[in-house]
Short mmCIF file of C-alpha atoms and ligand atoms in Angstrom, two decimals:
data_model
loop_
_atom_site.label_atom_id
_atom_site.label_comp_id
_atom_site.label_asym_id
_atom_site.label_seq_id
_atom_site.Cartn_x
_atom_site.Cartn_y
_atom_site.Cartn_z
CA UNK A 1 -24.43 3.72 28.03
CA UNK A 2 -23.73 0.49 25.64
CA UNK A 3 -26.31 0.51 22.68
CA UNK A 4 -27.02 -2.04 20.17
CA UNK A 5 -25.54 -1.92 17.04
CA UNK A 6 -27.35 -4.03 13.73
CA UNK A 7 -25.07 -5.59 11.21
CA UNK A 8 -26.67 -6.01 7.88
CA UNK A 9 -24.61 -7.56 4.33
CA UNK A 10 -25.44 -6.60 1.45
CA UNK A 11 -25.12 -6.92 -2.21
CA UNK A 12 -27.92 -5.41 -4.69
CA UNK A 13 -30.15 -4.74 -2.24
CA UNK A 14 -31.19 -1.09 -3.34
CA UNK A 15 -35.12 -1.28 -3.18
CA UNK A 16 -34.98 -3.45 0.44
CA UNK A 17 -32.40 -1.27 2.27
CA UNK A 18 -34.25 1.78 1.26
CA UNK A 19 -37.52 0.06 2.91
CA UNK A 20 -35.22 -1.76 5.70
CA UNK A 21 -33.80 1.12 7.21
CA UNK A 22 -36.67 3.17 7.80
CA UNK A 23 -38.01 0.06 9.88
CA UNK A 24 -34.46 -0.42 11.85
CA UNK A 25 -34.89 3.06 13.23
CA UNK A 26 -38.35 2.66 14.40
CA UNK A 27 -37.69 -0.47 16.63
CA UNK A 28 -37.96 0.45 20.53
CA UNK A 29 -34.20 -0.89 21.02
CA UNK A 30 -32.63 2.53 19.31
CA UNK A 31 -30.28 0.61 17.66
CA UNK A 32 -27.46 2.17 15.25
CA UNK A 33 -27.08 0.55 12.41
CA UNK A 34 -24.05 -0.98 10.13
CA UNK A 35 -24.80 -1.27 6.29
CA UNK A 36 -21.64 -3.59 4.70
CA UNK A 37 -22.19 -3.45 1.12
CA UNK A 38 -19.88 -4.60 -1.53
CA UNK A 39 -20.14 -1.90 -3.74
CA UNK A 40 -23.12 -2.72 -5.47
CA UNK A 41 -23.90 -1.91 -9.23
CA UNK A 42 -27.60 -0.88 -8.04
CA UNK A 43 -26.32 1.76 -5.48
CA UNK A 44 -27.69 -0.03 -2.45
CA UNK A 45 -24.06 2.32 -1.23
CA UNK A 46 -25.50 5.57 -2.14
CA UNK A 47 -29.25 5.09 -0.80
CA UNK A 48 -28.00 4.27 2.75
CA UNK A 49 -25.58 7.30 2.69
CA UNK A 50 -29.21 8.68 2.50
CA UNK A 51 -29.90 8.39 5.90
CA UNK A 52 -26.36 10.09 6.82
CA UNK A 53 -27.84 12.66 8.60
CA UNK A 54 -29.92 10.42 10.98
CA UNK A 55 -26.10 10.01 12.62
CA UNK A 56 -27.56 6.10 13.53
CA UNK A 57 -26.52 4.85 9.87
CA UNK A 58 -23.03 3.73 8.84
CA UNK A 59 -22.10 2.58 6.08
CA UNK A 60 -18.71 0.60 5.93
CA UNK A 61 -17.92 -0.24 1.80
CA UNK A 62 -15.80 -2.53 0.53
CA UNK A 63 -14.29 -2.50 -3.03
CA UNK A 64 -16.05 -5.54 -4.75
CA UNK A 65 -18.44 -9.07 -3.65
CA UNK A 66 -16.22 -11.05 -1.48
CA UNK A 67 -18.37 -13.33 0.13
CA UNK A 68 -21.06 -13.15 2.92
CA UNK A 69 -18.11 -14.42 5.91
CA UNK A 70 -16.07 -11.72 5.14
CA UNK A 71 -18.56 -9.21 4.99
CA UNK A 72 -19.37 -10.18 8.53
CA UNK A 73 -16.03 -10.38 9.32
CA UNK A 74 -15.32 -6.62 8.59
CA UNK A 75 -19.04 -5.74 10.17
CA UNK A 76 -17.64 -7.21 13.50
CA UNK A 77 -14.36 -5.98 13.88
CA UNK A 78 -16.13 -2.46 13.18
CA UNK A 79 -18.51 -2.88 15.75
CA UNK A 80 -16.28 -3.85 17.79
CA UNK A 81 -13.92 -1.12 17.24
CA UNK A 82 -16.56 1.37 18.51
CA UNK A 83 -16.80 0.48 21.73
CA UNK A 84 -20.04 2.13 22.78
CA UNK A 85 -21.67 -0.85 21.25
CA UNK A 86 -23.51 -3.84 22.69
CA UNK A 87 -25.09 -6.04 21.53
CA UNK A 88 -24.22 -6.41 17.87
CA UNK A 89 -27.15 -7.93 15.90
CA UNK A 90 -26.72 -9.21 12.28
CA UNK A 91 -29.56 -9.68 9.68
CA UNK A 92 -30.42 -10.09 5.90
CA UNK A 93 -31.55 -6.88 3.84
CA UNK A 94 -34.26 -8.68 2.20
CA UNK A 95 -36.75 -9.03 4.83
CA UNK A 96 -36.54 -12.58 5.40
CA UNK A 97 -35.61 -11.53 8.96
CA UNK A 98 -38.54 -9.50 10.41
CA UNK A 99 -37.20 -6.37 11.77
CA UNK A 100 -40.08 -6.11 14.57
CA UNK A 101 -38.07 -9.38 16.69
CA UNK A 102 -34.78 -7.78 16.68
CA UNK A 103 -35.99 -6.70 20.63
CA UNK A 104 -37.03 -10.63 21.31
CA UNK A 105 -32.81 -10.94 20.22
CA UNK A 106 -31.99 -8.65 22.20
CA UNK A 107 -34.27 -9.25 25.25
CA UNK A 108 -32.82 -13.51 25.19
CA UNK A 109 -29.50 -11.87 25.82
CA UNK A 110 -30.58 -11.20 29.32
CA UNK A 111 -29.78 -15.03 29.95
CA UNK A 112 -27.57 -16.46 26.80
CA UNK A 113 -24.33 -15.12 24.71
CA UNK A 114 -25.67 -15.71 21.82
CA UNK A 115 -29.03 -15.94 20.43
CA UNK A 116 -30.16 -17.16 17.00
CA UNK A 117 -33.70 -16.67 15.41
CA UNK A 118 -34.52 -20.29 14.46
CA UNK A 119 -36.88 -20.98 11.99
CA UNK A 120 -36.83 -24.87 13.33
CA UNK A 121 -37.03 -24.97 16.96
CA UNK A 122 -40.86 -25.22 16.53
CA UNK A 123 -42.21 -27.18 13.69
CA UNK A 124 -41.29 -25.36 10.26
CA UNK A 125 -41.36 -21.85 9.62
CA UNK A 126 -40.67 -21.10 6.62
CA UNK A 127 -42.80 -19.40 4.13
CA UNK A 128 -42.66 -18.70 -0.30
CA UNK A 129 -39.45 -21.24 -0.30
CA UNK A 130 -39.68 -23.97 -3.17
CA UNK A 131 -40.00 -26.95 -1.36
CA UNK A 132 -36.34 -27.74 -2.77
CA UNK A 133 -34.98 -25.25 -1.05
CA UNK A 134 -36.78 -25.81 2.09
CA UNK A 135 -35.27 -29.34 2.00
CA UNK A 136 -31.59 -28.19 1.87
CA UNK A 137 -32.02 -25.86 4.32
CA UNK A 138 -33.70 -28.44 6.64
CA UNK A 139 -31.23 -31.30 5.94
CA UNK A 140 -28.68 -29.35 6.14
CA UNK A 141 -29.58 -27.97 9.62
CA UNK A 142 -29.63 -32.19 10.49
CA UNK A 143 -26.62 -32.38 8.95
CA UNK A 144 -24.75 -30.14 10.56
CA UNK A 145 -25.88 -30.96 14.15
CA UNK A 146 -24.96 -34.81 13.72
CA UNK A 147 -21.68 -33.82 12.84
CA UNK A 148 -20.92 -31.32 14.68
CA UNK A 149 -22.90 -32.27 17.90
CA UNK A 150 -24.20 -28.61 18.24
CA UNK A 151 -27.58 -29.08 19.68
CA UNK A 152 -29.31 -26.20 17.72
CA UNK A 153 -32.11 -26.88 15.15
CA UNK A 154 -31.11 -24.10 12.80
CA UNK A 155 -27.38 -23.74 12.86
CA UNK A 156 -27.26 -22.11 9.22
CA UNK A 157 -29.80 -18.68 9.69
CA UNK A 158 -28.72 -15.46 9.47
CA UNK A 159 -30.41 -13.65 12.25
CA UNK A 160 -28.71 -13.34 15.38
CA UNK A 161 -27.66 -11.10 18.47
CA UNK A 162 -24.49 -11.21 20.35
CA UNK A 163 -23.45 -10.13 23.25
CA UNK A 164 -19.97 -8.05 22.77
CA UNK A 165 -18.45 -10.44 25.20
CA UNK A 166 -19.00 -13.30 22.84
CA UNK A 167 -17.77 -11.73 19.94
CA UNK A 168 -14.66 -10.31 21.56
CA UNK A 169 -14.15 -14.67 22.39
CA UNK A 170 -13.79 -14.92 18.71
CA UNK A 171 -10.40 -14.73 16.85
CA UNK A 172 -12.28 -13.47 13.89
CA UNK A 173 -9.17 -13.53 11.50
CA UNK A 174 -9.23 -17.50 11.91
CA UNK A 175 -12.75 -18.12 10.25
CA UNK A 176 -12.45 -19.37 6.81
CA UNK A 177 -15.65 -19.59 5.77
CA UNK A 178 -17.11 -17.20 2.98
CA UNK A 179 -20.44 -18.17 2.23
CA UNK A 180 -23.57 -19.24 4.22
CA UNK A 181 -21.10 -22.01 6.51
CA UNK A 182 -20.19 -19.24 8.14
CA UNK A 183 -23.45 -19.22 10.26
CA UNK A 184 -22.21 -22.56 11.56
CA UNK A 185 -18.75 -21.83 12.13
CA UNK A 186 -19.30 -19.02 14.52
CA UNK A 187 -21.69 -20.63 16.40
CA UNK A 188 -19.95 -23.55 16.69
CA UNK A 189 -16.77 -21.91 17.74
CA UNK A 190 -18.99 -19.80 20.45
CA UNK A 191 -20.41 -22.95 21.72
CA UNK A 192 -17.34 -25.02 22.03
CA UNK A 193 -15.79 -21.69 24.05
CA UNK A 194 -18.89 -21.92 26.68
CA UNK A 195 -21.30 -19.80 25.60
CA UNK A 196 -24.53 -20.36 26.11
CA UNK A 197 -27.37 -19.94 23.36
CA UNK A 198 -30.75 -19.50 23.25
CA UNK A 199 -33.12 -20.43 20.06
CA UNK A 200 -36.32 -17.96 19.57
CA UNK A 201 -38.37 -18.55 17.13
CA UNK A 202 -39.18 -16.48 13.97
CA UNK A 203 -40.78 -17.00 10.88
CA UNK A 204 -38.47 -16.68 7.56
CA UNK A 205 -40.44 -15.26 4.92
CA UNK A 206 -38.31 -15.64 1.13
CA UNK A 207 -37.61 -12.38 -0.09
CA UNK A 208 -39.70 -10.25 -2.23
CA UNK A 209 -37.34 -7.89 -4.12
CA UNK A 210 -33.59 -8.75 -5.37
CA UNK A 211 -32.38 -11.91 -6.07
CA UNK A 212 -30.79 -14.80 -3.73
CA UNK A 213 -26.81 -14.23 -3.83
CA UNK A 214 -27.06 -18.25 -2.60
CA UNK A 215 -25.04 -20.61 -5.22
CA UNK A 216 -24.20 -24.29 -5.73
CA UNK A 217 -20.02 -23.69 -4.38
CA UNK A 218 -21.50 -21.83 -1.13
CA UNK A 219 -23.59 -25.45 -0.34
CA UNK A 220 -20.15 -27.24 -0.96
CA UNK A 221 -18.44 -25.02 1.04
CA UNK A 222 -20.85 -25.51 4.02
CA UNK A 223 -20.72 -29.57 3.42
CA UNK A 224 -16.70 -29.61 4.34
CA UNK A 225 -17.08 -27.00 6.51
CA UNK A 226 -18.65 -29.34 9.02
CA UNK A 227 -16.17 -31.84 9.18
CA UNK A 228 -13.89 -29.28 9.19
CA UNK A 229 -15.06 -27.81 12.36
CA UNK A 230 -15.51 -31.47 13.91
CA UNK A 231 -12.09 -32.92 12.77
CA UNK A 232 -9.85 -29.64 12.95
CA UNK A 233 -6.59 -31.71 12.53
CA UNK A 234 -7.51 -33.45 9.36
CA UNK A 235 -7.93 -30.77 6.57
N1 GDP B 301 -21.71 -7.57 1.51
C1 GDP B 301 -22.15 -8.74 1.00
N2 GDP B 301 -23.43 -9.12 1.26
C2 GDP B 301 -23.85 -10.30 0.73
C3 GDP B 301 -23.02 -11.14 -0.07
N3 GDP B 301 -23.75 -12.24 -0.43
C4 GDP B 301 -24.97 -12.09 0.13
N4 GDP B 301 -25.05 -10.91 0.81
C5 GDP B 301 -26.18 -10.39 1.60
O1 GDP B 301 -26.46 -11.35 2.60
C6 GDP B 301 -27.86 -11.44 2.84
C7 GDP B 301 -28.31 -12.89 2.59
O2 GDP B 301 -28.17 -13.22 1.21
P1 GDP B 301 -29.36 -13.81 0.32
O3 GDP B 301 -28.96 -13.71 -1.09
O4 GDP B 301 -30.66 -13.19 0.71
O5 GDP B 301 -29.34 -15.33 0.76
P2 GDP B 301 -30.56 -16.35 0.92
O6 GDP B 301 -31.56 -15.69 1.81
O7 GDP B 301 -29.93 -17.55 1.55
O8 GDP B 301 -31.08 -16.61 -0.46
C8 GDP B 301 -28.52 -10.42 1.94
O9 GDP B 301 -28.71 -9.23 2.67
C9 GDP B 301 -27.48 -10.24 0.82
O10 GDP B 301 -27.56 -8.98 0.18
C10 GDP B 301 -21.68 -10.69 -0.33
O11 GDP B 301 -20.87 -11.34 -1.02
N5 GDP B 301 -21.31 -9.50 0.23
MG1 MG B 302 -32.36 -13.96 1.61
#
């Protein structure tokens, strides 16, 4: 029996991964779940180690902050090391992604190879974000899909389930991005290999404990990414 596994980043997250995981193990789906921290001054490490004993919560740790991508990166190969998992989910610590519609994820599978909680795919749903921030996120989501031609309304969020099928199409050690573009770059590459996706839509909700690891190079980053992923021969 294949069970779902639930990748979650993070970096200073000590006071929402002690809240988060409780929650994760409650969900209907059983799901195991994958803590990647970067060895985080707070301890966000040593509270999941914490739940050790529930045998559902791993923790892989790497030495120091090396970017979001490449916390992914080593989230997936891990999951997809152990193969008694499928799906693999991945989701923020902070809350932004409500742990209640990792199931609705799950359940789109049924039909799609991907599916990404969208916070634009009907009207705007996003709540406590400045209004400048809203306005990146939502341009960039335009951005992106003129470019690229992906016809998703929210290309850049963080809350998604895969089926281990999909992931396994990915040549994971190819994918360059380490910030926030990395959302786009996987789901472009899945798309452009055939798979289907399906948008369901969530509310984001801005975090109320820790701080936003977003910066000013991670928005660059995502900007050539694009054009990048659209005209592979010319960078
Ligand atoms: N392991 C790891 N996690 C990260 C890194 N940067 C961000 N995260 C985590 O990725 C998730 C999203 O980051 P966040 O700062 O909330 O971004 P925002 O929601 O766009 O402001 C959170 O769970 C962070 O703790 C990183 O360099 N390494
Ligand atoms: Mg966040």
């Amino acid at each position: 029996m294949k069970k779902p596994i639930i990748v979650v980043p993070t970096y200073n997250e000590l006071d929402n991964i002690r809240r988060l995981l409780p929650s994760l193990l409650a969900l209907p789906v059983e799901a195991d779940v994958l803590v990647v921290d970067d060895n985080s001054p707070d301890g966000t490490g040593n509270a999941v180690l914490e739940f050790a004993d529930t045998g559902r919560i791993h923790l892989l740790s790497r030495p120091e902050k090396a970017g979001l991508g490449q916390a992914y990166i080593a989230g997936f190969k891990w999951s997809l090391e152990h193969e008694e998992y499928d799906p693999v989910v991945q989701m923020d610590a902070d809350f932004s992604h409500n742990p209640d519609k990792v199931p609705e994820l799950i359940k789109a599978l049924e039909n799609h190879d991907l599916a990404i909680g969208s916070r634009y795919c009907s009207g705007v749903n996003v709540v406590n974000w400045p209004l400048s921030r809203l306005l990146l996120s939502w341009f960039a989501n335009h951005y992106t899909k003129v470019i690229t031609g992906l016809p998703i309304m929210d290309a850049t969020g963080g809350f998604k389930a895969f089926r281990r099928s999909a992931l396994e199409k990915l040549d994971l050690d190819s994918i360059r991005s380490d910030g926030y573009s990395f959302q786009i770059e996987v789901t472009y590459k899945l798309f452009r290999d055939g798979c289907s996706v399906a948008e369901v839509p969530i509310i984001f909700v801005d975090r109320h404990a820790g701080t936003s690891k977003m910066t000013k190079s991670i928005v660059w980053e995502a900007v050539w990414m694009v054009w990048r992923l659209r005209f592979p021969g010319l960078f």
